[in-house]
CSV table of C-alpha atoms in Angstrom, one decimal:
chain,number,residue,atom,x,y,z
A,156,MET,CA,176.1,-105.5,24.0
A,157,LYS,CA,176.7,-106.0,20.4
A,158,ARG,CA,172.9,-106.6,19.7
A,159,LEU,CA,172.0,-103.4,21.5
A,160,LEU,CA,174.5,-101.4,19.6
A,161,TRP,CA,172.9,-102.6,16.4
A,162,ALA,CA,169.5,-101.6,17.8
A,163,LEU,CA,171.0,-98.1,18.4
A,164,LEU,CA,172.1,-97.8,14.9
A,165,LEU,CA,168.9,-99.0,13.5
A,166,ALA,CA,167.1,-96.4,15.8
A,167,LEU,CA,169.4,-93.6,14.6
A,168,PHE,CA,168.7,-94.7,10.9
A,169,LEU,CA,164.9,-94.6,11.5
A,170,CYS,CA,165.2,-91.1,13.2
A,171,GLY,CA,167.0,-90.0,10.1
A,172,CYS,CA,164.0,-91.0,7.9
A,173,THR,CA,161.8,-88.5,9.6
A,174,SER,CA,164.1,-85.7,8.6
A,175,GLY,CA,163.1,-86.3,5.0
A,176,ALA,CA,159.9,-84.4,5.7
A,177,PRO,CA,159.8,-81.1,3.9
A,178,VAL,CA,161.4,-78.1,5.5
A,179,ARG,CA,159.3,-75.0,6.0
A,180,SER,CA,160.9,-71.6,4.9
A,181,SER,CA,159.4,-68.1,4.8
A,182,ILE,CA,160.3,-64.7,3.4
A,183,SER,CA,158.6,-61.4,4.0
A,184,PHE,CA,159.4,-58.2,2.1
A,185,THR,CA,157.7,-55.0,1.0
A,186,SER,CA,156.6,-55.0,-2.7
A,187,LEU,CA,153.4,-54.3,-4.7
A,188,ASP,CA,152.8,-51.4,-2.3
A,189,THR,CA,152.2,-53.9,0.5
A,190,VAL,CA,153.9,-56.6,2.6
A,191,VAL,CA,154.5,-59.8,0.8
A,192,GLU,CA,154.9,-63.1,2.8
A,193,LEU,CA,155.8,-66.3,1.0
A,194,THR,CA,156.1,-69.7,2.8
A,195,VAL,CA,157.2,-72.8,1.0
A,196,TYR,CA,157.8,-76.5,2.0
A,197,GLY,CA,160.8,-77.9,0.2
A,198,ARG,CA,163.7,-80.4,0.6
A,199,SER,CA,166.0,-78.0,2.4
A,200,GLU,CA,166.4,-74.5,3.8
A,201,ARG,CA,169.1,-73.8,1.2
A,202,PHE,CA,166.9,-75.0,-1.7
A,203,ASN,CA,164.0,-73.0,-0.2
A,204,ARG,CA,165.9,-69.8,0.1
A,205,LYS,CA,166.9,-70.0,-3.6
A,206,ILE,CA,163.3,-70.4,-4.6
A,207,LEU,CA,162.1,-67.7,-2.4
A,208,ALA,CA,164.8,-65.3,-3.6
A,209,GLY,CA,163.5,-66.1,-7.1
A,210,ALA,CA,160.0,-65.4,-6.1
A,211,GLN,CA,160.8,-62.2,-4.7
A,212,GLU,CA,162.7,-61.1,-7.9
A,213,LEU,CA,159.5,-62.1,-9.8
A,214,CYS,CA,157.4,-59.9,-7.5
A,215,GLU,CA,159.6,-57.0,-7.9
A,216,SER,CA,159.8,-57.4,-11.7
A,217,TYR,CA,156.0,-57.4,-11.8
A,218,ASP,CA,155.7,-54.5,-9.6
A,219,SER,CA,158.1,-52.5,-11.9
A,220,ILE,CA,155.8,-53.3,-14.8
A,221,PHE,CA,152.3,-53.0,-13.4
A,222,SER,CA,152.7,-50.2,-10.9
A,223,ARG,CA,150.7,-47.0,-11.4
A,224,THR,CA,152.8,-45.1,-9.1
A,225,SER,CA,156.4,-46.0,-10.1
A,226,PRO,CA,157.4,-43.6,-12.9
A,227,GLY,CA,159.4,-46.3,-14.8
A,228,SER,CA,156.5,-48.9,-15.2
A,229,GLU,CA,154.8,-49.8,-18.5
A,230,ILE,CA,151.5,-48.6,-16.9
A,231,SER,CA,153.0,-45.2,-16.0
A,232,ALA,CA,154.4,-44.8,-19.6
A,233,PHE,CA,150.9,-45.5,-21.0
A,234,ASN,CA,149.2,-43.2,-18.6
A,235,ARG,CA,151.7,-40.3,-19.5
A,236,SER,CA,151.3,-41.0,-23.2
A,237,GLN,CA,149.0,-39.0,-25.6
A,238,ALA,CA,147.6,-42.0,-27.4
A,239,GLY,CA,149.2,-45.1,-25.9
A,240,ALA,CA,152.5,-46.8,-25.2
A,241,PRO,CA,154.0,-50.1,-25.9
A,242,LEU,CA,152.9,-52.8,-23.4
A,243,GLY,CA,154.4,-56.2,-22.9
A,244,ARG,CA,152.7,-59.6,-23.4
A,245,GLU,CA,151.8,-60.1,-19.8
A,246,THR,CA,150.5,-56.6,-19.3
A,247,LEU,CA,148.3,-56.9,-22.4
A,248,GLU,CA,147.2,-60.4,-21.2
A,249,LEU,CA,146.1,-58.9,-17.8
A,250,ILE,CA,144.4,-55.9,-19.6
A,251,HIS,CA,142.3,-58.4,-21.7
A,252,ILE,CA,141.3,-60.4,-18.6
A,253,ALA,CA,140.4,-57.1,-16.8
A,254,LEU,CA,138.3,-55.9,-19.7
A,255,ASP,CA,136.5,-59.2,-19.9
A,256,TYR,CA,135.6,-58.8,-16.2
A,257,GLY,CA,134.5,-55.3,-16.9
A,258,ALA,CA,132.0,-56.5,-19.5
A,259,ARG,CA,130.8,-59.3,-17.3
A,260,SER,CA,130.2,-57.0,-14.4
A,261,GLY,CA,128.2,-54.3,-16.4
A,262,GLN,CA,131.3,-52.1,-16.3
A,263,VAL,CA,131.3,-51.7,-12.5
A,264,PHE,CA,134.8,-53.0,-12.7
A,265,ASP,CA,136.9,-50.5,-14.6
A,266,ILE,CA,140.6,-50.3,-15.0
A,267,THR,CA,140.5,-46.8,-16.4
A,268,ILE,CA,139.6,-45.5,-13.0
A,269,GLY,CA,143.3,-44.1,-12.8
A,270,PRO,CA,142.2,-40.4,-12.7
A,271,LEU,CA,140.0,-41.1,-9.7
A,272,SER,CA,142.6,-43.2,-8.1
A,273,SER,CA,145.2,-40.4,-8.4
A,274,LEU,CA,142.6,-37.9,-7.0
A,275,TRP,CA,141.8,-39.9,-3.8
A,276,ASN,CA,145.4,-41.0,-3.6
A,277,PHE,CA,144.8,-43.7,-0.9
A,278,HIS,CA,148.3,-44.9,-1.9
A,279,GLU,CA,150.0,-42.1,-0.3
A,280,GLY,CA,147.9,-42.0,2.8
A,281,GLN,CA,146.2,-38.8,1.8
A,282,THR,CA,143.3,-37.7,3.9
A,283,ARG,CA,141.7,-35.1,1.7
A,284,VAL,CA,138.3,-35.6,0.1
A,285,PRO,CA,138.3,-34.4,-3.5
A,286,THR,CA,135.8,-31.6,-4.4
A,287,PRO,CA,132.8,-32.5,-6.5
A,288,HIS,CA,134.2,-30.4,-9.3
A,289,GLU,CA,137.4,-32.3,-9.2
A,290,LEU,CA,135.6,-35.7,-9.3
A,291,GLU,CA,133.3,-34.6,-12.1
A,292,GLU,CA,136.3,-33.5,-14.2
A,293,ALA,CA,138.1,-36.9,-13.4
A,294,LEU,CA,135.1,-38.8,-14.4
A,295,THR,CA,135.0,-37.5,-18.0
A,296,HIS,CA,138.3,-39.5,-18.5
A,297,VAL,CA,137.0,-42.7,-17.1
A,298,GLY,CA,135.5,-45.5,-19.2
A,299,SER,CA,136.9,-48.5,-21.1
A,300,GLY,CA,135.3,-47.1,-24.3
A,301,PHE,CA,138.4,-44.7,-24.5
A,302,LEU,CA,140.6,-47.8,-25.0
A,303,TYR,CA,141.1,-49.6,-28.4
A,304,PHE,CA,143.4,-52.3,-29.8
A,305,HIS,CA,145.4,-51.6,-32.9
A,306,ASP,CA,145.6,-54.4,-35.6
A,307,ASP,CA,148.9,-55.6,-34.2
A,308,GLY,CA,147.4,-56.2,-30.8
A,309,SER,CA,148.8,-53.1,-29.1
A,310,LEU,CA,146.7,-50.8,-26.9
A,311,GLY,CA,145.7,-47.2,-27.8
A,312,LYS,CA,143.6,-44.6,-26.0
A,313,SER,CA,141.4,-41.9,-27.5
A,314,ASP,CA,141.8,-39.4,-24.6
A,315,PRO,CA,145.2,-38.5,-23.4
A,316,ALA,CA,143.9,-38.0,-19.9
A,317,VAL,CA,142.9,-41.7,-19.6
A,318,GLN,CA,144.9,-43.6,-17.0
A,319,LEU,CA,145.0,-47.2,-16.2
A,320,ASP,CA,144.9,-48.6,-12.6
A,321,LEU,CA,145.4,-52.4,-12.4
A,322,GLY,CA,145.3,-52.3,-8.7
A,323,GLY,CA,142.0,-54.3,-8.6
A,324,ILE,CA,143.4,-57.2,-10.4
A,325,ALA,CA,147.2,-57.2,-10.7
A,326,LYS,CA,148.0,-58.9,-7.3
A,327,GLY,CA,145.8,-61.8,-8.2
A,328,TYR,CA,147.6,-62.2,-11.5
A,329,ILE,CA,150.9,-62.0,-9.7
A,330,ALA,CA,149.9,-64.6,-7.1
A,331,ASP,CA,148.8,-67.0,-9.8
A,332,ARG,CA,152.3,-66.5,-11.6
A,333,LEU,CA,154.1,-67.1,-8.1
A,334,GLY,CA,152.1,-70.3,-7.8
A,335,ASP,CA,153.1,-71.5,-11.4
A,336,TYR,CA,156.8,-70.6,-10.5
A,337,PHE,CA,156.7,-72.7,-7.3
A,338,LYS,CA,155.2,-75.6,-9.1
A,339,THR,CA,157.8,-75.5,-11.9
A,340,GLN,CA,160.5,-75.5,-9.1
A,341,GLY,CA,158.9,-78.7,-7.5
A,342,ILE,CA,157.2,-76.9,-4.6
A,343,GLU,CA,153.8,-78.4,-4.0
A,344,ASN,CA,152.9,-76.9,-0.7
A,345,ALA,CA,153.2,-73.1,-0.4
A,346,LEU,CA,151.3,-70.1,0.9
A,347,ILE,CA,151.4,-66.9,-1.1
A,348,ASN,CA,150.2,-63.8,0.9
A,349,LEU,CA,150.3,-60.5,-0.9
A,350,GLY,CA,149.2,-58.1,1.7
A,351,GLY,CA,146.2,-60.3,2.7
A,352,ASN,CA,145.4,-61.6,-0.7
A,353,VAL,CA,146.1,-65.3,-0.2
A,354,LEU,CA,146.8,-68.2,-2.6
A,355,ALA,CA,147.3,-71.6,-0.8
A,356,LEU,CA,149.1,-74.0,-3.0
A,357,GLY,CA,148.3,-77.6,-2.4
A,358,GLN,CA,147.8,-78.5,1.2
A,359,LYS,CA,149.9,-78.9,4.3
A,360,PRO,CA,152.8,-81.3,3.8
A,361,GLY,CA,151.0,-83.8,6.2
A,362,GLY,CA,147.9,-84.0,3.8
A,363,GLU,CA,145.7,-81.6,5.9
A,364,PRO,CA,144.1,-78.7,4.2
A,365,TRP,CA,145.5,-75.3,5.0
A,366,VAL,CA,143.6,-73.2,7.5
A,367,VAL,CA,142.8,-69.8,6.4
A,368,GLY,CA,141.5,-67.0,8.6
A,369,VAL,CA,139.2,-64.4,7.3
A,370,GLU,CA,139.8,-61.1,9.1
A,371,SER,CA,136.8,-59.2,10.5
A,372,PRO,CA,136.2,-56.0,8.9
A,373,PHE,CA,135.4,-54.4,12.2
A,374,SER,CA,138.5,-55.3,14.3
A,375,GLN,CA,141.5,-53.2,14.8
A,376,GLU,CA,143.4,-56.1,16.3
A,377,GLY,CA,143.1,-58.6,13.4
A,378,ALA,CA,140.3,-60.6,15.0
A,379,LEU,CA,139.1,-63.3,12.6
A,380,ALA,CA,135.4,-63.5,11.3
A,381,ALA,CA,135.9,-67.2,10.2
A,382,THR,CA,138.4,-69.8,9.5
A,383,LEU,CA,138.2,-72.2,6.6
A,384,PRO,CA,140.2,-75.3,5.6
A,385,VAL,CA,141.2,-75.0,2.0
A,386,THR,CA,143.2,-76.8,-0.6
A,387,ASP,CA,144.4,-75.2,-3.7
A,388,ARG,CA,142.3,-72.0,-3.3
A,389,SER,CA,142.7,-68.3,-3.2
A,390,LEU,CA,141.0,-66.1,-0.8
A,391,VAL,CA,140.8,-62.2,-1.5
A,392,THR,CA,138.9,-59.8,0.6
A,393,SER,CA,137.7,-56.4,-0.6
A,394,GLY,CA,136.6,-54.3,2.3
A,395,VAL,CA,136.3,-50.9,4.0
A,396,SER,CA,139.1,-51.4,6.4
A,397,GLN,CA,142.0,-51.5,4.1
A,398,ARG,CA,143.3,-48.4,2.5
A,399,SER,CA,140.8,-45.9,4.1
A,400,PHE,CA,140.6,-42.7,6.2
A,401,THR,CA,138.1,-40.9,8.2
A,402,ASP,CA,137.4,-37.4,7.2
A,403,PRO,CA,138.3,-35.3,10.3
A,404,GLN,CA,135.6,-32.8,9.4
A,405,THR,CA,132.6,-35.0,8.7
A,406,GLY,CA,133.6,-38.2,10.5
A,407,VAL,CA,132.8,-40.2,7.4
A,408,LEU,CA,135.0,-43.2,6.5
A,409,HIS,CA,136.3,-43.1,2.9
A,410,HIS,CA,137.6,-46.4,1.7
A,411,HIS,CA,139.4,-47.3,-1.6
A,412,ILE,CA,136.7,-49.1,-3.5
A,413,LEU,CA,135.6,-46.5,-5.9
A,414,ASP,CA,132.4,-46.5,-7.9
A,415,PRO,CA,133.5,-45.7,-11.5
A,416,GLN,CA,130.0,-44.1,-12.2
A,417,THR,CA,130.1,-41.6,-9.3
A,418,GLY,CA,133.8,-41.3,-8.4
A,419,TRP,CA,132.9,-41.9,-4.7
A,420,PRO,CA,133.7,-44.8,-2.5
A,421,VAL,CA,130.8,-47.3,-2.9
A,422,ARG,CA,128.2,-47.3,0.0
A,423,ASN,CA,125.8,-50.2,-0.1
A,424,GLY,CA,125.8,-51.5,3.5
A,425,LEU,CA,128.7,-53.9,2.8
A,426,ALA,CA,131.8,-54.0,5.1
A,427,SER,CA,133.6,-56.7,3.3
A,428,VAL,CA,133.4,-59.4,0.7
A,429,THR,CA,135.8,-62.4,0.7
A,430,ILE,CA,136.0,-64.5,-2.4
A,431,ILE,CA,137.2,-68.1,-2.6
A,432,THR,CA,138.2,-69.4,-6.1
A,433,GLU,CA,140.9,-71.6,-7.6
A,434,THR,CA,142.8,-68.8,-9.2
A,435,SER,CA,143.8,-65.6,-7.4
A,436,ILE,CA,143.0,-63.4,-10.4
A,437,ASP,CA,139.4,-64.5,-10.3
A,438,ALA,CA,139.2,-64.1,-6.5
A,439,GLU,CA,140.6,-60.6,-6.7
A,440,ALA,CA,138.4,-59.3,-9.6
A,441,LEU,CA,135.3,-60.9,-8.1
A,442,SER,CA,136.0,-59.5,-4.7
A,443,THR,CA,136.0,-55.9,-6.1
A,444,ILE,CA,133.0,-56.6,-8.4
A,445,CYS,CA,130.9,-58.1,-5.7
A,446,PHE,CA,131.6,-55.3,-3.3
A,447,LEU,CA,130.7,-52.8,-6.0
A,448,LEU,CA,127.6,-54.7,-7.0
A,449,GLY,CA,126.2,-55.0,-3.4
A,450,LEU,CA,124.9,-58.1,-1.6
A,451,GLN,CA,122.0,-59.0,-3.8
A,452,ASP,CA,123.6,-58.8,-7.3
A,453,GLY,CA,127.1,-59.9,-6.0
A,454,MET,CA,125.6,-63.1,-4.6
A,455,ALA,CA,123.6,-63.7,-7.8
A,456,LEU,CA,126.9,-63.3,-9.9
A,457,LEU,CA,128.8,-65.8,-7.6
A,458,GLU,CA,125.9,-68.3,-7.7
A,459,SER,CA,126.2,-68.3,-11.4
A,460,THR,CA,129.9,-68.5,-11.5
A,461,PRO,CA,131.1,-72.2,-11.1
A,462,GLY,CA,133.8,-72.7,-8.6
A,463,ALA,CA,133.4,-69.3,-6.8
A,464,GLU,CA,132.4,-69.0,-3.3
A,465,GLY,CA,131.8,-65.7,-1.3
A,466,ILE,CA,131.4,-64.5,2.3
A,467,PHE,CA,129.5,-61.1,2.5
A,468,ILE,CA,129.8,-59.2,5.9
A,469,LYS,CA,127.4,-56.3,6.2
A,470,GLU,CA,128.0,-53.2,8.1
A,471,ASP,CA,125.4,-54.4,10.8
A,472,GLY,CA,127.7,-57.5,11.3
A,473,SER,CA,125.3,-60.0,9.6
A,474,ILE,CA,126.9,-62.5,7.2
A,475,ALA,CA,125.7,-64.1,4.0
A,476,VAL,CA,127.5,-66.9,2.2
A,477,THR,CA,127.1,-68.6,-1.2
A,478,SER,CA,124.9,-71.6,-0.9
A,479,THR,CA,127.6,-74.3,-1.7
A,480,LEU,CA,130.0,-72.7,0.8
A,481,LYS,CA,127.6,-74.1,3.5
A,482,ASN,CA,128.0,-77.6,2.2
A,483,GLY,CA,131.6,-77.7,0.9
A,484,TYR,CA,133.4,-76.1,3.8
A,485,THR,CA,133.4,-76.3,7.5
A,486,VAL,CA,133.4,-72.7,8.4
A,487,ASN,CA,134.1,-71.8,12.0
A,488,TRP,CA,132.4,-68.5,12.6
A,489,GLU,CA,134.4,-66.6,15.2
A,490,GLY,CA,131.7,-64.1,15.7
A,491,VAL,CA,131.5,-60.7,13.9
A,492,ALA,CA,130.4,-57.5,15.5
A,493,PRO,CA,130.3,-54.0,14.2
A,494,GLN,CA,132.0,-51.2,16.1
B,1078,MET,CA,169.2,-113.9,40.8
B,1079,LYS,CA,170.7,-113.6,37.5
B,1080,ALA,CA,170.1,-110.3,35.7
B,1081,LEU,CA,168.1,-110.4,32.5
B,1082,LEU,CA,170.8,-108.2,30.7
B,1083,PRO,CA,174.5,-107.6,31.5
B,1084,LYS,CA,175.2,-104.5,33.6
B,1085,ALA,CA,176.7,-102.7,30.6
B,1086,ASP,CA,173.6,-103.3,28.5
B,1087,ARG,CA,171.4,-102.0,31.2
B,1088,LEU,CA,173.5,-98.8,31.4
B,1089,LEU,CA,173.3,-98.3,27.6
B,1090,LEU,CA,169.4,-99.0,27.8
B,1091,ALA,CA,169.0,-96.4,30.5
B,1092,ALA,CA,171.1,-93.9,28.6
B,1093,LEU,CA,169.2,-94.5,25.4
B,1094,LEU,CA,165.9,-93.9,27.3
B,1095,LEU,CA,167.1,-90.7,28.8
B,1096,LEU,CA,168.3,-89.6,25.4
B,1097,ALA,CA,164.9,-90.4,23.9
B,1098,LEU,CA,163.1,-88.5,26.7
B,1099,GLY,CA,165.4,-85.5,26.4
B,1100,TRP,CA,164.9,-85.4,22.5
B,1101,GLY,CA,161.1,-85.7,23.0
B,1102,LEU,CA,161.0,-82.9,25.5
B,1103,TYR,CA,163.2,-80.7,23.3
B,1104,ARG,CA,160.9,-81.3,20.3
B,1105,PHE,CA,157.9,-80.6,22.4
B,1106,ALA,CA,159.3,-77.3,23.7
B,1107,CYS,CA,160.1,-76.3,20.1
B,1108,LYS,CA,156.6,-76.8,19.0
B,1109,ALA,CA,154.8,-75.2,21.9
B,1110,PRO,CA,153.1,-72.0,20.7
B,1111,GLY,CA,155.7,-69.6,22.2
B,1112,SER,CA,156.9,-66.3,21.2
B,1113,GLN,CA,156.4,-64.2,18.1
B,1114,VAL,CA,158.9,-62.2,16.2
B,1115,VAL,CA,157.2,-58.8,15.5
B,1116,VAL,CA,158.7,-56.2,13.2
B,1117,TYR,CA,157.5,-52.7,13.2
B,1118,GLN,CA,158.0,-50.1,10.4
B,1119,ASP,CA,156.9,-46.6,11.2
B,1120,GLY,CA,155.1,-48.0,14.2
B,1121,GLN,CA,153.1,-50.3,12.0
B,1122,VAL,CA,153.4,-54.1,12.2
B,1123,ALA,CA,155.2,-54.9,9.1
B,1124,ALA,CA,155.4,-58.6,9.7
B,1125,SER,CA,155.3,-61.3,12.5
B,1126,TRP,CA,156.0,-64.9,12.7
B,1127,PRO,CA,156.6,-67.5,15.4
B,1128,LEU,CA,160.1,-67.4,16.8
B,1129,THR,CA,160.4,-71.1,16.0
B,1130,GLN,CA,160.4,-70.3,12.3
B,1131,ASN,CA,163.4,-69.6,10.3
B,1132,ARG,CA,162.8,-66.6,8.2
B,1133,GLN,CA,164.4,-63.7,6.5
B,1134,LEU,CA,162.6,-60.5,6.2
B,1135,VAL,CA,163.7,-58.0,3.6
B,1136,LEU,CA,162.7,-54.5,4.1
B,1137,GLU,CA,163.8,-51.5,2.0
B,1138,HIS,CA,166.7,-50.6,4.3
B,1139,ASN,CA,167.0,-53.7,6.6
B,1140,ILE,CA,167.2,-57.4,6.4
B,1141,ILE,CA,166.1,-59.3,9.6
B,1142,GLN,CA,166.9,-63.0,10.0
B,1143,SER,CA,165.5,-65.4,12.5
B,1144,GLU,CA,167.2,-68.6,12.9
B,1145,ASP,CA,166.9,-71.4,15.4
B,1146,GLY,CA,165.0,-69.3,17.8
B,1147,ARG,CA,167.4,-66.3,17.6
B,1148,VAL,CA,166.7,-63.0,15.7
B,1149,PHE,CA,169.3,-60.6,14.5
B,1150,MET,CA,169.6,-57.7,12.0
B,1151,GLU,CA,171.7,-59.1,9.1
B,1152,TRP,CA,172.1,-55.9,7.2
B,1153,ALA,CA,171.0,-52.3,7.6
B,1154,GLU,CA,171.4,-49.3,5.5
B,1155,CYS,CA,172.1,-46.8,8.2
B,1156,PRO,CA,175.0,-44.7,9.3
B,1157,ASP,CA,175.4,-46.0,13.0
B,1158,GLN,CA,174.9,-49.7,12.4
B,1159,ILE,CA,173.6,-49.9,16.1
B,1160,CYS,CA,171.0,-52.3,15.2
B,1161,VAL,CA,173.5,-54.8,13.5
B,1162,LYS,CA,175.8,-54.5,16.6
B,1163,THR,CA,172.9,-55.4,18.9
B,1164,GLY,CA,173.5,-59.0,17.8
B,1165,ARG,CA,171.1,-61.8,18.5
B,1166,ILE,CA,168.0,-61.6,20.7
B,1167,ILE,CA,166.3,-64.6,22.0
B,1168,VAL,CA,164.0,-63.7,25.0
B,1169,SER,CA,160.5,-62.3,24.9
B,1170,GLY,CA,160.8,-58.5,25.4
B,1171,ASP,CA,164.1,-58.3,23.8
B,1172,MET,CA,164.3,-55.7,21.1
B,1173,ILE,CA,166.5,-54.5,18.1
B,1174,THR,CA,166.0,-51.0,17.0
B,1175,CYS,CA,167.2,-49.2,13.8
B,1176,LEU,CA,166.1,-45.7,14.5
B,1177,PRO,CA,167.4,-44.1,11.3
B,1178,ASN,CA,164.9,-46.4,9.3
B,1179,ARG,CA,162.2,-46.4,12.0
B,1180,VAL,CA,162.4,-50.3,12.2
B,1181,ILE,CA,161.8,-52.1,15.5
B,1182,VAL,CA,162.2,-55.9,16.0
B,1183,ARG,CA,160.7,-57.5,19.1
B,1184,ILE,CA,160.2,-60.7,20.5
B,1185,GLU,CA,156.6,-60.8,22.0
B,1186,ALA,CA,154.7,-63.4,23.8
B,1187,THR,CA,152.0,-64.9,21.6
B,1188,GLY,CA,149.0,-62.8,21.5
B,1189,THR,CA,145.6,-62.9,19.7
B,1190,THR,CA,146.5,-64.3,16.4
B,1191,GLY,CA,147.6,-67.9,15.8
B,1192,GLY,CA,145.1,-70.5,17.0
B,1193,GLY,CA,146.0,-73.0,14.4
B,1194,VAL,CA,145.4,-70.5,11.4
B,1195,ASP,CA,148.2,-70.8,8.8
B,1196,VAL,CA,147.4,-67.4,7.0
B,1197,VAL,CA,144.9,-64.6,7.2
B,1198,ALA,CA,143.0,-63.2,4.3
B,1199,LYS,CA,142.2,-59.6,4.7
């Protein structure tokens, strides 16, 4: 009897050891004009909650700085100003990175598309197509040539109507900062999902890679085009299905990826581009750039960018991927079909 | 014939085995891909997650909490507080509605998503 009681105690002790495994906790909230979902694995629910609350605060503070649509943000103040307004260190850092991407992409990526974004107003769910005259007028205020840096590093603009829109890059920057925050808090396994922009930190606690699904651009019900096992990678998709509307008069689908040269949503046969890189800011900028460049030039850019992978899905349902993606990942194609 | 173990020990052993079996079944049931918590805002899916996950969803005017397979409206900025008074829901098909804020929380049987995917890029 005594011996068995000892065995029972030992068994209970061993059971106790397994509860040392990390606890999974998640939070979802609306911020950054989308639904944010954060999942962390940490030592206890209480500990995780504190970290997640901190992450939510971080998200909201970035939203209040970078947002083009909230009147109190630094970007709004700059956009309203005649010749520029004071910008914080992080805003300037983000603008420098964005301008670099603009230069690298032959200016297809342009953060001065603010006047066009306001006109199309995908943010408010508007369904009105701007007139050619309106677009022409807006285009005269688009171009990074209107921006200049003062000697003290602050940003100025040479045309009062110039407006910044960091929507094509800010979420990537914020996801990376959230990742940094989690790491400083001792979190090694986390999923950051900013409205479909994913940053997978580390891997699953068991040592398996995260499995990330890539949504098909043709599905209304969230069917997947592919699944990829990833470790420490960000996946960002630019596509026609997000933030878009169909013109009731012409039946034409207008999506949010605007060509800064023409002012119209770009049409080049692509339905979506998904980029896989280590940092989310690279994935986000490259997904917009590759969508704007089209399949051929976008693919060429990715092939010459170390560490960047891409999945291009065309409107006809065909798929093209970067050459190293085929070797480095086991992609499970779920089948993609246009409507 | 003399028993290998005294009667008391055999009883204890049986009890332990039963306990282990019960615990195993409980863990298995918890891990089975069961129901999803789906939150709708203005008719759109704002968020969804497995019922087995503990999670807090913070919306503009509502806070929804799922804990140990139960879901409840923790806080709501609305005059009638009907949603908060609804209490906990646990069964597939159950619903909490906050009409003033156009928020619906439902437990639904697992549908198309899932399939071992941790997160979806879109």
